[in-house]
Amino acid sequence: MSIRTLALGAAALAVVVGGLLLIVPRGPASPQTPIAPGAPGAPVTAASASTATSLAPGARVSPPTQAPTSTRPPERPAEGVASQAPELVPTDIDFFHPAHQPGPDGKRPALPTPAYGGRVIVRTDLMPPSLNYALDGAAVTRRILYEVHETLAVADFATGELAPDLAASWDVEDSLFLKRTVSPGAADETGAAGETRAADQTGAAGALERLVGVVTCDGEHYELRARDPHAPGAGANATATPIRVPVADVQSLERGTVITFHLRRDVHWQDGEPFDASDVAFSFSIYSNPRVRCDNKRSNYDKVRSCEVLDPYTVRFTLDQAQFKALGNLADLFLLPAHRYDLSDPDHARFDPEYVASKRAANPSWTPTADEQGDYVNEHPNNRTPIGLGPYRVTQWNKDFLEAERWDGYFAPEQGGWFDTIRWRLIENDNTANEALLAGEIDFNERLRADEYFGEFTQSKAFTDRCYKGYLYADAYGFVAWNLARKPFADVRVRQALGRLFDYQGVRTNYYRDQAIQVTGVQPVSSPAYDWSLEPLTFDPQRADELLTEAGWYDRDGDGLRDKDGEAFEFEITINTGSKTSEVLMARFQEELAKQGIRAHITANEWSLFQERCVRRDFDAAARGWVPPPEVDPDSLFHSRWAKPEVGGSNFCGFADPEVDRLIEAGQREIDDAERYAIWRELGRRIYAAQPYVFLFNPARKFGLNKSIRGFQALRFDPNYQLRRWYFPAGTPGTRATRAR
Amino acid sequence: MQGSSQRAFGVAGGGARALARSVLTRIGVFFGVSLLVFCVMHAAPGDPSLSVGVDIGDVGSVASDGARARFRAEHLLDASLVRQYLHYLGPFDLSPRGHAWFGGTDDHRWGGLLCFDFGHEFRRPTVSVSSELARRLAVTVPLTAIAILLAYALAVPLGVACARRRGSAFDRGTSTLLLACFSVPAYWAALLLMLVFGARGLDWLPMLGLHDKDAAEFGAIASTLDLARHALLPVVVMTYGALAYIARQTRAAMIEALESDYVRAARARGLPEARVVWRHAFSNALFPLLTLAGSLLPALVGGSVLVESIFELPGVGRYAYEGFLQRDYNVVMATTLVSAMMTLAGVALSDALYAWFDPRVRRA
């Protein structure tokens, strides 16, 4: 019996091992190189710069068309109106709704009156691990938090400008660092009560005296007007008399390095406790606690030297150096209720008496350590059932769905949503999600493929009876990254040639059905930093041939393949398994390359391996994508400090150019938006000319939505739509005219 | 009297030894499996630390160096494989937060497989794999159990009937149908059923999960009916393949048994046909089915990735698959080890059933 047991055990093992081997992807194996001990530990800013995505799924591409003309979207403006972003998304409410289409007179019918009540069920293809955005920075976490939480300030969805939210206003002031020879107070030559604060010894400016205020310069003197931090909205010259400092006495001026937020006084957490500056200060403090698992976000705040609570509704952050994203990052700070998370908070014992009692039982004089605080944040039950500040409160989270109900204590009830309940239903399988949409199990699915959007699915009676379709543009885009450390791709002429061998127009027309924008840079198309004046590359085999020949790549041995130094032009394109779009686009690319005597092999690797190969620079070409934030810091993507494989980062290409480095550093320190956008555009042109990526498309995101829901509005900026704006029209069963239930 | 008693004790002692040997062997096999799976998984390319705290799947950026370093340290990924395996095995926690004897902070002294601790998920560090696995098993086990019972309940009479009417139109028709069922991939069948019974077709049955969107408001009866409606298609998809296989096995075994000498002898003695078929033929044809029953046990906890994906059932199959994709070593280990455990239990079960049904085995 034991022999048979062993035999069967071995058989079971064989099945297990076989299963494992099956999931090991085909293609060249990647060495398991551990991170080199002692490798530079500087944080990668990829998470802050951009979130990667593979290309969106889609239909098969039709046979190629020979139309190497411009691939700009029809909305793109003519030359001369450079940087003027076109209207990419129709932002009218209910633009796609069948009951809101223009009549014979060209006018759209009036929108129905909204009613309170009801429930909307939207599909999510991924459940976040938690809703603590400091710990889990996934896009899906952010998507849900848009409805259940708030931040100090938020980018206006129409203009992209930062708009007040929990902070009623904020002041941005500059720092003047005086030379050491200037004695404290000497600068205060007019005798005005300017605020002076010494920077600490470890600061970039050493122990220099720092003056804080709004600084202007007349060439000979800096004039500094300090603000009264307790008087929000009083204007920049709150101090009666400015402080004048001779230019010669100033070591450096750091613009925008003191940011003071004035909080609203009428905001409460969803457990009824008031929201105040101590919550902000605590939420910031976790980033300096190494025990907290917020490593992906740490680089957003590592330039912020201090956070001070000036009064219960005023909080001030101080930086040592100007940093263009400082205000945006602080405005976006994920807020935690200090009374629940902060072990030192006087109210904490009320909310978790058991924890405190257990600690005190072991040690009556217990005071929390940083490690205990860190673990407490990491493991807090409210990470999954957050106590937020938004209009919806998470009430249920099970293996199928996450549900939030409207919370009546929201500080701006008129903007607090119409539905009683929002449910995010987890459906990973796209086919099942479509079936669920038709069956009314969900109301919204925003992952329709082009073939479904234009094909039988949306034309079926089951669909048209219940739903309608539409699209919007988010900021995700795809690209092919070249590994510049590998021979053919080190030559810029080769990259420029390869960039001309992608049939942009054909793919855009046949695959995306014209619903895609050919991008030319890393900045999102919704951003003013995006350069619309940059002419995108076109499919130009002739020019590509000239460039390749000039670079020494032509067919010497008559085997049909270009060669140089005895090596044929042959390489591998790595794609992510399961990305239909990558499969189709790269197959088309492969065809065109073959016509030019270049042999490309396509290898699909599942995500973990794909990531590993990119990070280890173990690839020739990689087809992938980014979901960028509203404004990308190109540092981790293209700065030479991230070019070496051992430092990690997202500069997969190994791109290094001193001028690009200079522009990136200049942009990072420029807090004037217009100036910085100009720098980013100059940088973009340089990068596009160097072609470390073949920049591809930002495809439209196509959705199906239940017809009985009104108020859909595509927003230009992330999150691109807001569930709290949707509603059931008055008269819908189960709805009511008043907010109260 | 005394002699027979001694013999009885002798037999009992031998049985205990055999049992002990068998149990020890199985424990050995179990840990052998754990070691091998552990090694294969760590040898597979793909670094789980690259997607820590960021989106996974086809939407995800690269985790920061800090997040990766923390993750690698917490999971001992830079330690030797031996240390990693010993940490997994337990009972000492060898991680930085583990036992002080091994350089840890002593926060978590004990852990590992020997403490029945499968660790925590990589993606959700506060979720223990055991608790999540239990939740998944609560979905997979009942569905698979129903599917297996249903398959046996239908397949055995069908196989016997075919064998009894061997060569008839019924037999030929049924056999062809069973062959067709056996050949149709579950994925294809599921999509077909979805098209036919879903909203685009007859709109009779729900396709999504196990509960209606309003299930929370249902009473006990409505809730049960709702569950049955949701479970129907997944169970059908899980059943038909096994049904076809078992029916064909039964048919073949019964044909062999019906042609044997002892059946001929039984008929010659004038026994009623039902008794000949069920008592004499079927009880001998039963043994291949018992072996099969043992091998179906791992399927009970293994789940089906395809069926669970299509019908969005949060079962073990999908859990294991997601674990593989994310290189979540703890999830992969837990799901494969539970599977291995059930394989061994399945072998034990078929041995026990053999002994139960076959007096020769019992006496041996």
CSV table of C-alpha atoms in Angstrom, one decimal, chain A residues 339-693:
chain,number,residue,atom,x,y,z
A,339,HIS,CA,-8.4,59.9,17.0
A,340,ARG,CA,-8.5,56.4,15.6
A,341,TYR,CA,-5.0,56.0,14.2
A,342,ASP,CA,-2.8,58.1,16.4
A,343,LEU,CA,-1.8,56.2,19.6
A,344,SER,CA,-0.7,59.5,21.1
A,345,ASP,CA,-4.0,61.2,20.4
A,346,PRO,CA,-5.8,62.1,23.7
A,347,ASP,CA,-9.0,60.7,22.2
A,348,HIS,CA,-7.5,57.4,21.0
A,349,ALA,CA,-8.3,55.4,24.1
A,350,ARG,CA,-12.0,56.1,23.6
A,351,PHE,CA,-11.9,54.4,20.2
A,352,ASP,CA,-9.7,51.4,20.9
A,353,PRO,CA,-9.8,50.9,24.7
A,354,GLU,CA,-8.8,47.2,24.4
A,355,TYR,CA,-5.5,48.0,22.7
A,356,VAL,CA,-4.5,50.6,25.2
A,357,ALA,CA,-5.7,48.4,28.1
A,358,SER,CA,-3.6,45.4,26.9
A,359,LYS,CA,-0.6,47.6,26.6
A,360,ARG,CA,-1.1,49.2,30.0
A,361,ALA,CA,-1.7,45.8,31.5
A,362,ALA,CA,1.8,44.7,30.4
A,363,ASN,CA,3.4,48.0,31.3
A,364,PRO,CA,1.4,50.6,33.3
A,365,SER,CA,3.6,53.4,32.1
A,366,TRP,CA,3.4,52.4,28.5
A,367,THR,CA,3.9,55.1,25.9
A,368,PRO,CA,3.7,54.2,22.2
A,369,THR,CA,6.8,53.6,20.3
A,370,ALA,CA,7.3,54.5,16.6
A,371,ASP,CA,7.2,50.8,15.7
A,372,GLU,CA,4.0,50.2,17.6
A,373,GLN,CA,2.5,53.2,15.9
A,374,GLY,CA,3.7,52.0,12.5
A,375,ASP,CA,2.2,48.5,13.0
A,376,TYR,CA,-1.0,50.1,14.3
A,377,VAL,CA,-1.4,52.0,11.1
A,378,ASN,CA,-0.5,49.1,8.9
A,379,GLU,CA,-3.0,46.8,10.6
A,380,HIS,CA,-5.8,49.1,11.5
A,381,PRO,CA,-9.3,47.7,10.8
A,382,ASN,CA,-10.3,51.0,9.4
A,383,ASN,CA,-7.9,50.5,6.5
A,384,ARG,CA,-10.7,48.2,5.1
A,385,THR,CA,-13.7,50.0,6.4
A,386,PRO,CA,-12.5,53.6,6.3
A,387,ILE,CA,-13.8,56.4,8.3
A,388,GLY,CA,-13.7,59.0,5.6
A,389,LEU,CA,-14.7,62.6,5.0
A,390,GLY,CA,-16.6,62.1,1.8
A,391,PRO,CA,-20.3,61.9,1.0
A,392,TYR,CA,-20.4,58.1,0.9
A,393,ARG,CA,-19.5,55.8,3.8
A,394,VAL,CA,-18.3,52.2,3.2
A,395,THR,CA,-20.8,49.9,4.9
A,396,GLN,CA,-20.1,46.5,3.4
A,397,TRP,CA,-17.2,44.8,1.9
A,398,ASN,CA,-17.3,41.2,1.0
A,399,LYS,CA,-15.8,38.9,-1.6
A,400,ASP,CA,-18.2,40.0,-4.2
A,401,PHE,CA,-18.6,43.7,-3.7
A,402,LEU,CA,-17.9,46.9,-1.8
A,403,GLU,CA,-20.8,49.1,-0.9
A,404,ALA,CA,-21.0,52.6,0.3
A,405,GLU,CA,-24.1,54.5,1.5
A,406,ARG,CA,-24.7,58.2,1.4
A,407,TRP,CA,-23.6,59.9,4.6
A,408,ASP,CA,-25.8,62.7,5.8
A,409,GLY,CA,-23.0,64.4,7.7
A,410,TYR,CA,-21.1,65.4,4.6
A,411,PHE,CA,-20.0,69.0,4.8
A,412,ALA,CA,-21.3,70.0,1.4
A,413,PRO,CA,-24.6,68.1,1.2
A,414,GLU,CA,-25.6,69.8,-2.0
A,415,GLN,CA,-22.7,68.1,-3.7
A,416,GLY,CA,-23.1,64.9,-1.8
A,417,GLY,CA,-24.6,62.7,-4.4
A,418,TRP,CA,-28.1,61.5,-5.3
A,419,PHE,CA,-27.9,57.8,-4.9
A,420,ASP,CA,-28.5,56.2,-1.5
A,421,THR,CA,-26.0,53.5,-2.3
A,422,ILE,CA,-23.0,53.0,-4.6
A,423,ARG,CA,-21.8,49.4,-5.1
A,424,TRP,CA,-18.6,48.4,-6.8
A,425,ARG,CA,-19.1,44.8,-8.0
A,426,LEU,CA,-16.0,42.8,-8.6
A,427,ILE,CA,-16.1,41.1,-12.1
A,428,GLU,CA,-12.8,40.1,-13.5
A,429,ASN,CA,-14.0,38.4,-16.6
A,430,ASP,CA,-14.9,40.9,-19.4
A,431,ASN,CA,-17.5,38.6,-21.0
A,432,THR,CA,-19.2,38.0,-17.7
A,433,ALA,CA,-19.3,41.8,-17.1
A,434,ASN,CA,-21.0,42.3,-20.4
A,435,GLU,CA,-23.6,39.6,-19.6
A,436,ALA,CA,-24.1,41.2,-16.2
A,437,LEU,CA,-24.7,44.6,-17.8
A,438,LEU,CA,-27.3,43.1,-20.0
A,439,ALA,CA,-28.9,41.3,-17.2
A,440,GLY,CA,-29.1,44.4,-15.0
A,441,GLU,CA,-26.7,43.0,-12.4
A,442,ILE,CA,-24.5,46.0,-13.0
A,443,ASP,CA,-25.3,49.4,-14.3
A,444,PHE,CA,-21.9,50.5,-15.7
A,445,ASN,CA,-19.0,48.8,-17.4
A,446,GLU,CA,-16.2,51.0,-18.7
A,447,ARG,CA,-14.1,48.3,-20.3
A,448,LEU,CA,-15.9,47.7,-23.6
A,449,ARG,CA,-13.6,46.6,-26.4
A,450,ALA,CA,-13.8,48.3,-29.8
A,451,ASP,CA,-15.4,45.3,-31.4
A,452,GLU,CA,-18.0,45.2,-28.7
A,453,TYR,CA,-18.5,49.0,-28.9
A,454,PHE,CA,-19.0,49.0,-32.6
A,455,GLY,CA,-20.3,45.5,-33.1
A,456,GLU,CA,-23.2,43.2,-32.4
A,457,PHE,CA,-22.9,43.5,-28.6
A,458,THR,CA,-24.1,47.1,-28.4
A,459,GLN,CA,-26.5,46.7,-31.3
A,460,SER,CA,-28.3,43.8,-29.7
A,461,LYS,CA,-31.8,44.4,-28.4
A,462,ALA,CA,-30.8,43.2,-25.0
A,463,PHE,CA,-28.3,46.1,-24.9
A,464,THR,CA,-30.3,48.9,-26.5
A,465,ASP,CA,-33.3,48.0,-24.4
A,466,ARG,CA,-31.4,48.6,-21.2
A,467,CYS,CA,-28.2,50.5,-21.9
A,468,TYR,CA,-26.5,53.0,-24.0
A,469,LYS,CA,-22.9,53.4,-24.9
A,470,GLY,CA,-20.3,56.2,-24.8
A,471,TYR,CA,-16.7,56.9,-24.4
A,472,LEU,CA,-14.2,59.2,-22.8
A,473,TYR,CA,-10.5,59.9,-22.8
A,474,ALA,CA,-8.5,59.1,-19.8
A,475,ASP,CA,-4.8,59.7,-19.9
A,476,ALA,CA,-3.4,56.1,-20.3
A,477,TYR,CA,-1.2,55.6,-23.3
A,478,GLY,CA,0.9,52.8,-24.8
A,479,PHE,CA,4.5,52.8,-26.1
A,480,VAL,CA,7.3,50.5,-27.1
A,481,ALA,CA,10.4,51.0,-25.0
A,482,TRP,CA,13.8,50.3,-26.5
A,483,ASN,CA,16.6,48.9,-24.4
A,484,LEU,CA,19.3,51.4,-25.3
A,485,ALA,CA,22.0,49.2,-23.8
A,486,ARG,CA,21.5,46.8,-26.6
A,487,LYS,CA,23.4,47.4,-29.8
A,488,PRO,CA,21.0,48.4,-32.5
A,489,PHE,CA,18.9,50.6,-30.3
A,490,ALA,CA,21.8,52.6,-28.9
A,491,ASP,CA,21.9,54.4,-32.3
A,492,VAL,CA,19.4,57.2,-32.3
A,493,ARG,CA,19.0,56.9,-36.1
A,494,VAL,CA,17.9,53.3,-35.7
A,495,ARG,CA,15.3,54.3,-33.1
A,496,GLN,CA,14.1,57.1,-35.3
A,497,ALA,CA,13.8,54.7,-38.2
A,498,LEU,CA,11.9,52.1,-36.1
A,499,GLY,CA,9.5,54.9,-35.0
A,500,ARG,CA,8.7,55.4,-38.7
A,501,LEU,CA,7.9,51.8,-39.2
A,502,PHE,CA,4.8,51.7,-37.1
A,503,ASP,CA,1.6,52.1,-39.2
A,504,TYR,CA,0.0,54.7,-36.9
A,505,GLN,CA,-2.8,55.6,-39.3
A,506,GLY,CA,-3.7,52.1,-40.2
A,507,VAL,CA,-3.8,50.9,-36.6
A,508,ARG,CA,-5.7,54.0,-35.5
A,509,THR,CA,-8.3,53.5,-38.2
A,510,ASN,CA,-8.7,49.8,-38.3
A,511,TYR,CA,-8.1,48.8,-34.7
A,512,TYR,CA,-9.2,51.8,-32.7
A,513,ARG,CA,-11.8,52.9,-35.2
A,514,ASP,CA,-10.4,56.4,-35.0
A,515,GLN,CA,-11.0,56.6,-31.3
A,516,ALA,CA,-7.4,57.0,-30.2
A,517,ILE,CA,-4.9,59.8,-30.0
A,518,GLN,CA,-1.4,59.3,-31.2
A,519,VAL,CA,0.7,60.7,-28.3
A,520,THR,CA,4.0,62.4,-28.6
A,521,GLY,CA,5.2,62.6,-25.1
A,522,VAL,CA,4.9,61.4,-21.5
A,523,GLN,CA,2.7,64.2,-20.2
A,524,PRO,CA,-1.0,63.3,-20.2
A,525,VAL,CA,-3.1,64.8,-23.1
A,526,SER,CA,-5.3,66.5,-20.5
A,527,SER,CA,-2.4,68.4,-19.1
A,528,PRO,CA,-1.5,71.9,-20.2
A,529,ALA,CA,2.1,70.6,-20.2
A,530,TYR,CA,1.2,68.3,-23.2
A,531,ASP,CA,2.7,69.6,-26.4
A,532,TRP,CA,0.1,69.7,-29.1
A,533,SER,CA,2.4,71.5,-31.4
A,534,LEU,CA,4.7,68.6,-31.7
A,535,GLU,CA,4.1,66.9,-35.1
A,536,PRO,CA,3.6,63.1,-34.5
A,537,LEU,CA,5.7,60.7,-36.5
A,538,THR,CA,4.1,59.1,-39.5
A,539,PHE,CA,4.5,55.7,-41.1
A,540,ASP,CA,7.4,56.4,-43.5
A,541,PRO,CA,9.3,53.3,-44.6
A,542,GLN,CA,11.3,55.3,-47.1
A,543,ARG,CA,12.8,57.6,-44.6
A,544,ALA,CA,13.3,54.7,-42.2
A,545,ASP,CA,15.2,52.9,-44.9
A,546,GLU,CA,17.5,55.9,-45.4
A,547,LEU,CA,18.1,56.2,-41.7
A,548,LEU,CA,18.9,52.5,-41.2
A,549,THR,CA,21.2,52.5,-44.2
A,550,GLU,CA,22.9,55.7,-42.8
A,551,ALA,CA,23.4,53.9,-39.5
A,552,GLY,CA,25.0,51.0,-41.3
A,553,TRP,CA,22.1,48.5,-41.2
A,554,TYR,CA,21.5,47.1,-44.6
A,555,ASP,CA,21.5,43.7,-46.2
A,556,ARG,CA,25.1,42.8,-47.0
A,557,ASP,CA,24.7,39.0,-47.3
A,558,GLY,CA,21.5,38.9,-49.3
A,559,ASP,CA,19.6,36.9,-46.8
A,560,GLY,CA,16.8,39.4,-46.7
A,561,LEU,CA,17.8,40.7,-43.3
A,562,ARG,CA,19.6,43.9,-42.6
A,563,ASP,CA,22.9,43.3,-40.9
A,564,LYS,CA,25.9,45.1,-39.4
A,565,ASP,CA,29.2,43.9,-38.1
A,566,GLY,CA,28.2,40.3,-39.1
A,567,GLU,CA,25.0,40.5,-37.0
A,568,ALA,CA,21.5,40.3,-38.5
A,569,PHE,CA,18.9,42.9,-37.3
A,570,GLU,CA,16.8,40.6,-35.1
A,571,PHE,CA,15.2,41.3,-31.8
A,572,GLU,CA,12.5,40.4,-29.4
A,573,ILE,CA,9.5,42.4,-28.5
A,574,THR,CA,8.2,41.5,-25.0
A,575,ILE,CA,4.6,42.0,-24.3
A,576,ASN,CA,2.4,41.3,-21.3
A,577,THR,CA,0.4,38.0,-21.5
A,578,GLY,CA,-3.3,38.7,-22.0
A,579,SER,CA,-3.0,42.2,-23.4
A,580,LYS,CA,-4.9,41.8,-26.7
A,581,THR,CA,-3.9,45.3,-27.8
A,582,SER,CA,-0.2,44.6,-27.4
A,583,GLU,CA,-0.7,41.4,-29.3
A,584,VAL,CA,-2.4,43.1,-32.2
A,585,LEU,CA,-0.3,46.2,-32.4
A,586,MET,CA,3.0,44.3,-32.1
A,587,ALA,CA,1.9,41.8,-34.7
A,588,ARG,CA,1.3,44.7,-37.1
A,589,PHE,CA,4.6,46.3,-36.1
A,590,GLN,CA,6.3,42.9,-36.7
A,591,GLU,CA,4.9,42.7,-40.2
A,592,GLU,CA,6.2,46.2,-41.2
A,593,LEU,CA,9.6,45.5,-39.7
A,594,ALA,CA,9.8,42.2,-41.7
A,595,LYS,CA,9.1,44.2,-44.9
A,596,GLN,CA,12.2,46.3,-44.0
A,597,GLY,CA,14.4,43.3,-43.4
A,598,ILE,CA,14.1,43.4,-39.6
A,599,ARG,CA,13.0,40.2,-37.8
A,600,ALA,CA,11.1,40.8,-34.6
A,601,HIS,CA,10.0,37.9,-32.3
A,602,ILE,CA,7.1,38.5,-30.0
A,603,THR,CA,7.3,37.0,-26.6
A,604,ALA,CA,4.4,37.1,-24.1
A,605,ASN,CA,5.4,37.1,-20.5
A,606,GLU,CA,2.8,37.2,-17.7
A,607,TRP,CA,2.9,40.3,-15.5
A,608,SER,CA,5.4,39.3,-12.8
A,609,LEU,CA,8.0,38.2,-15.3
A,610,PHE,CA,7.3,41.1,-17.6
A,611,GLN,CA,7.8,43.6,-14.8
A,612,GLU,CA,11.0,41.8,-13.8
A,613,ARG,CA,12.4,41.8,-17.3
A,614,CYS,CA,11.7,45.5,-17.7
A,615,VAL,CA,13.2,46.4,-14.3
A,616,ARG,CA,16.3,44.3,-14.9
A,617,ARG,CA,16.6,45.7,-18.4
A,618,ASP,CA,16.5,42.1,-19.7
A,619,PHE,CA,14.7,42.9,-22.9
A,620,ASP,CA,15.2,44.3,-26.4
A,621,ALA,CA,11.8,46.0,-26.8
A,622,ALA,CA,8.9,46.1,-24.4
A,623,ALA,CA,5.4,47.1,-25.3
A,624,ARG,CA,3.7,48.6,-22.2
A,625,GLY,CA,1.9,51.7,-21.1
A,626,TRP,CA,1.5,54.4,-18.5
A,627,VAL,CA,-1.4,55.9,-16.6
A,628,PRO,CA,0.1,59.2,-15.8
A,629,PRO,CA,-0.9,61.6,-13.0
A,630,PRO,CA,-2.2,65.0,-14.1
A,631,GLU,CA,1.4,66.2,-14.5
A,632,VAL,CA,4.3,63.8,-14.9
A,633,ASP,CA,7.6,64.3,-13.2
A,634,PRO,CA,9.8,62.8,-16.0
A,635,ASP,CA,12.6,62.2,-13.5
A,636,SER,CA,12.2,58.5,-12.9
A,637,LEU,CA,11.4,57.8,-16.6
A,638,PHE,CA,14.3,59.6,-18.3
A,639,HIS,CA,16.8,61.0,-15.8
A,640,SER,CA,20.2,59.4,-16.2
A,641,ARG,CA,20.4,58.6,-12.5
A,642,TRP,CA,17.9,55.9,-13.1
A,643,ALA,CA,19.5,54.6,-16.3
A,644,LYS,CA,21.5,51.8,-14.7
A,645,PRO,CA,19.6,48.5,-14.1
A,646,GLU,CA,20.8,48.1,-10.5
A,647,VAL,CA,19.1,51.3,-9.3
A,648,GLY,CA,15.6,50.2,-10.3
A,649,GLY,CA,13.3,53.0,-11.4
A,650,SER,CA,11.3,53.2,-14.5
A,651,ASN,CA,13.9,54.3,-16.9
A,652,PHE,CA,13.7,50.9,-18.5
A,653,CYS,CA,15.4,52.2,-21.7
A,654,GLY,CA,18.5,53.2,-19.9
A,655,PHE,CA,18.1,56.6,-21.5
A,656,ALA,CA,20.8,59.2,-20.5
A,657,ASP,CA,21.2,62.7,-21.9
A,658,PRO,CA,22.8,65.5,-19.9
A,659,GLU,CA,20.5,68.1,-21.5
A,660,VAL,CA,17.5,66.1,-20.6
A,661,ASP,CA,18.8,65.8,-17.0
A,662,ARG,CA,19.2,69.5,-16.9
A,663,LEU,CA,15.7,70.2,-18.2
A,664,ILE,CA,14.2,67.7,-15.7
A,665,GLU,CA,16.0,69.3,-12.8
A,666,ALA,CA,15.0,72.8,-13.9
A,667,GLY,CA,11.4,71.7,-14.3
A,668,GLN,CA,11.3,70.1,-10.9
A,669,ARG,CA,12.4,73.3,-9.3
A,670,GLU,CA,10.2,75.6,-11.3
A,671,ILE,CA,7.0,76.4,-9.4
A,672,ASP,CA,5.6,78.8,-12.0
A,673,ASP,CA,3.2,76.7,-14.0
A,674,ALA,CA,3.6,78.4,-17.4
A,675,GLU,CA,7.4,78.4,-17.1
A,676,ARG,CA,7.5,74.8,-16.1
A,677,TYR,CA,5.1,73.7,-18.9
A,678,ALA,CA,7.5,75.4,-21.3
A,679,ILE,CA,10.4,73.4,-19.9
A,680,TRP,CA,8.4,70.2,-20.1
A,681,ARG,CA,7.5,70.9,-23.7
A,682,GLU,CA,11.1,71.5,-24.6
A,683,LEU,CA,12.0,68.3,-22.8
A,684,GLY,CA,9.3,66.5,-24.7
A,685,ARG,CA,10.6,67.6,-28.0
A,686,ARG,CA,14.1,66.5,-27.2
A,687,ILE,CA,12.8,63.1,-26.0
A,688,TYR,CA,10.6,62.6,-29.0
A,689,ALA,CA,13.5,63.3,-31.3
A,690,ALA,CA,15.6,60.8,-29.4
A,691,GLN,CA,12.8,58.2,-29.6
A,692,PRO,CA,13.6,56.0,-26.5
A,693,TYR,CA,10.0,55.0,-26.9
